[in-house]
GROMACS .gro file of C-alpha atoms in nm:
model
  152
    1UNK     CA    1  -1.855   0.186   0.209
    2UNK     CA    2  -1.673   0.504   0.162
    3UNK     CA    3  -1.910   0.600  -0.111
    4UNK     CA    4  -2.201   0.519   0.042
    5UNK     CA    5  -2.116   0.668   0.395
    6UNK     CA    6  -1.934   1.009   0.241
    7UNK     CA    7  -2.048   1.040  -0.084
    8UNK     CA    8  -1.656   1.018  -0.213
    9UNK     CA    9  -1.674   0.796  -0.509
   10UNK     CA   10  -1.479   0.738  -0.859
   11UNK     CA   11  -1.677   0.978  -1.040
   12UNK     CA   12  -1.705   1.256  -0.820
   13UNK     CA   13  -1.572   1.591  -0.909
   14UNK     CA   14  -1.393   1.612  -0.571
   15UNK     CA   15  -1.188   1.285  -0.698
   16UNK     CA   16  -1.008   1.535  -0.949
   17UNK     CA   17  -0.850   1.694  -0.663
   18UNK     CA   18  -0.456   1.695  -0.690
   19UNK     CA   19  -0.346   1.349  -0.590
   20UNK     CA   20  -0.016   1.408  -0.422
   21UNK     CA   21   0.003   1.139  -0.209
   22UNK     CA   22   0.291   0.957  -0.367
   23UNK     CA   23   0.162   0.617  -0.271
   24UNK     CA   24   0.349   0.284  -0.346
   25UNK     CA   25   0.270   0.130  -0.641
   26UNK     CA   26   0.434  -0.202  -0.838
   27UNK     CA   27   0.468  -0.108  -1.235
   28UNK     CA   28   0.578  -0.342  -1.551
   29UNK     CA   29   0.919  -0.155  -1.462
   30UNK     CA   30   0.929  -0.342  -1.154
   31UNK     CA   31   0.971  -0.694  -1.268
   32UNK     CA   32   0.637  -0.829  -1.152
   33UNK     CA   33   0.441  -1.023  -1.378
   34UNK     CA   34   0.702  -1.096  -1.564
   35UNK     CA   35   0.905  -1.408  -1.681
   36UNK     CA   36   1.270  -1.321  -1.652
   37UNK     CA   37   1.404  -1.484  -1.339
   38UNK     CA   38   1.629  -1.170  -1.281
   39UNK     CA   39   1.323  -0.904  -1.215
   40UNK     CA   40   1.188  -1.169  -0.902
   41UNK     CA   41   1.420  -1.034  -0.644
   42UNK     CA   42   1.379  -0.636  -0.774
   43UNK     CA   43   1.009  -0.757  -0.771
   44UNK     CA   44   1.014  -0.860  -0.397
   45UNK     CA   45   1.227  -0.595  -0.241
   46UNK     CA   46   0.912  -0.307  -0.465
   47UNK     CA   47   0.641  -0.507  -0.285
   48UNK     CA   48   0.773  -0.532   0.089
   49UNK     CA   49   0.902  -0.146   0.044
   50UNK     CA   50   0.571  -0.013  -0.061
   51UNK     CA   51   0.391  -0.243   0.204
   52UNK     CA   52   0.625  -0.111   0.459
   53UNK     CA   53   0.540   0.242   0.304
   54UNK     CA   54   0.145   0.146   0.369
   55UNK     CA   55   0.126   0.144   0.702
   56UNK     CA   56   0.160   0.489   0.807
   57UNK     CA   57  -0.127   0.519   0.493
   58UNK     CA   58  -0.314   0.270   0.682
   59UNK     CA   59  -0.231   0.345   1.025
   60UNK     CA   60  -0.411   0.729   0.890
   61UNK     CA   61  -0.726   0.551   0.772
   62UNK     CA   62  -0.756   0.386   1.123
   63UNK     CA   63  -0.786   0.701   1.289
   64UNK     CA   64  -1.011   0.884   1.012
   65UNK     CA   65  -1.253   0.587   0.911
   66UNK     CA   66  -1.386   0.531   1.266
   67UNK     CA   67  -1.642   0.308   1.188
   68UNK     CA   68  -1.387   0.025   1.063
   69UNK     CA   69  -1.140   0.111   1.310
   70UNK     CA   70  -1.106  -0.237   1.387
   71UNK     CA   71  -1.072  -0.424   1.003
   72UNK     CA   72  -0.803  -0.122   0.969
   73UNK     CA   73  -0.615  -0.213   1.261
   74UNK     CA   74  -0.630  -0.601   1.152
   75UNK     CA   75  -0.512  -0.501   0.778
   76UNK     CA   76  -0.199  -0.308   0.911
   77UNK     CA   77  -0.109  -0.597   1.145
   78UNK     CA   78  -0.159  -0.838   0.868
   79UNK     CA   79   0.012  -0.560   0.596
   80UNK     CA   80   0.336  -0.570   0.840
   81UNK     CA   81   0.346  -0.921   0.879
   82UNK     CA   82   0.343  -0.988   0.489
   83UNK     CA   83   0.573  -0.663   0.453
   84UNK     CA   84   0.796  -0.913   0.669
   85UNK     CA   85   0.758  -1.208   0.532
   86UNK     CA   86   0.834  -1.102   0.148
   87UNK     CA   87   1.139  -0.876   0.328
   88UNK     CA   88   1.290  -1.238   0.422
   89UNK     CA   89   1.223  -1.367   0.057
   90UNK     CA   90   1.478  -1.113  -0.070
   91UNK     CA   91   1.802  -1.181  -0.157
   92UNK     CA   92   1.934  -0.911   0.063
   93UNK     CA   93   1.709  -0.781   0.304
   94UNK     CA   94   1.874  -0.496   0.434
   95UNK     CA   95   1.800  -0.327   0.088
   96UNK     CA   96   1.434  -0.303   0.125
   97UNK     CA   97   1.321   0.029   0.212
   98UNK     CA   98   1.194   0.051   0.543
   99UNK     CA   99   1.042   0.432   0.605
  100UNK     CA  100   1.219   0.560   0.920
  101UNK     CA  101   1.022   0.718   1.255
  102UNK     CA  102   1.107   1.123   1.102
  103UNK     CA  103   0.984   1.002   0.738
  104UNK     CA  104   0.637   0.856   0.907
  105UNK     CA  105   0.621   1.127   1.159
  106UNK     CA  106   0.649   1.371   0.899
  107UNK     CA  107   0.381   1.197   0.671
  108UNK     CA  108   0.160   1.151   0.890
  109UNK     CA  109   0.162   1.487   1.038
  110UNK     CA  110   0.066   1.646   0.665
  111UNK     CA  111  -0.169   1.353   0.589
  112UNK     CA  112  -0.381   1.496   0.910
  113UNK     CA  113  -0.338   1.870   0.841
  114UNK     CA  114  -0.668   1.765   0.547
  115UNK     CA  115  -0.996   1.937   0.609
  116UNK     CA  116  -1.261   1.698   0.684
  117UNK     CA  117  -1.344   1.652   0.280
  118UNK     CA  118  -1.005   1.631   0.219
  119UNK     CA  119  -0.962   1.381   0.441
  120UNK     CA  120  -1.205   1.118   0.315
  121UNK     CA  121  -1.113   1.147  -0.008
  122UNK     CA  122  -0.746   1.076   0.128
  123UNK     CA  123  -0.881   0.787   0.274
  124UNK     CA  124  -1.080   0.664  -0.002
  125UNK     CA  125  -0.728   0.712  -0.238
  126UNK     CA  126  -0.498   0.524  -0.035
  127UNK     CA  127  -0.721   0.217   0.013
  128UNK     CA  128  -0.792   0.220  -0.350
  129UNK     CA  129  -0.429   0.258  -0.405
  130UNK     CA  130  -0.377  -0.036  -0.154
  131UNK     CA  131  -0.619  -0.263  -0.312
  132UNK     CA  132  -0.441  -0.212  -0.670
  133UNK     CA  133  -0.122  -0.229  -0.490
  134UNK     CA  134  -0.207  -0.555  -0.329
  135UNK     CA  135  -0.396  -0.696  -0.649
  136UNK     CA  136  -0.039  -0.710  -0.798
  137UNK     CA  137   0.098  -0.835  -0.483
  138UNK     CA  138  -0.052  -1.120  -0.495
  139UNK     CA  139  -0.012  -1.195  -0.895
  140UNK     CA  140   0.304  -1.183  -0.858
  141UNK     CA  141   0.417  -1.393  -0.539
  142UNK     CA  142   0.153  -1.650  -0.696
  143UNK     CA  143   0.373  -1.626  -0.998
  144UNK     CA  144   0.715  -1.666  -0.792
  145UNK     CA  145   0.570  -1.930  -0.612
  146UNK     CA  146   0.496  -2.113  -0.916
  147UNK     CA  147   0.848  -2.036  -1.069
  148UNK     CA  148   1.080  -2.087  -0.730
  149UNK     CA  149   1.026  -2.331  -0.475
  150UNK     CA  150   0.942  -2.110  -0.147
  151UNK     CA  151   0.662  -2.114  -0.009
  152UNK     CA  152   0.416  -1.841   0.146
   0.00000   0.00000   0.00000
């Protein structure tokens, strides 16, 4: 929709602009999709950080893609509540990174100081961003849920 509605696509010179968005992401590095048993729990604390991380990303795209206001505002509910859910699948919760209210504030605050181009390119990055992040999401809890017995 975003490159229909805005013109902001893959291949659009505008896409070159400087990504500095420092979104989440789940590398090789990471453990996931991989078969040693001691990467899982590094693997699950990466995924419920970044999704934590997400949702001032996605709570930005609810206010600057109008027009889906409301799937936005059902993907960050359902982004926290899996954010939560793979938080409690962790060995020790307390050590996944949960962005404080100053760290959001302060994101969010330069994520809206875009010009109006600016700004739906930002958009179009971080849900592209999401959806990769989220493709690997789900590889890999379908692969811990095939090699330890929890369910999700």
């Amino acid at each position: 929709q975003m490159c229909e509605k805005f013109t902001v696509c893959e291949n659009s010179m505008e896409m070159l602009v400087q990504n500095n968005l420092n979104l989440p992401r789940v590398t090789e590095e990471d453990g996931d999709l991989l078969a040693f048993l001691s990467f899982q729990d590094k693997c699950l604390r990466k995924i419920s950080s970044g999704l934590y991380t997400f949702q001032t990303y996605l709570k930005y795209v609810q206010e600057t893609f109008a027009s889906e206001k409301q799937n936005v505002k059902s993907l960050c509910s359902s982004t926290e509540h899996l954010a939560h859910t793979i938080r409690q699948m962790v060995i020790n919760p307390s050590e996944v990174i949960i962005p404080d209210s100053a760290t959001q504030e302060s994101l969010h605050a330069r994520l809206k100081s875009n010009k109006t181009w600016i700004e739906k390119i930002t958009t179009h990055l971080i849900l592209r961003d999401f959806t990769s992040f989220m493709e690997k999401t789900v590889r890999a809890v379908r692969y811990l849920k095939n090699t330890r017995s929890f369910s999700v």
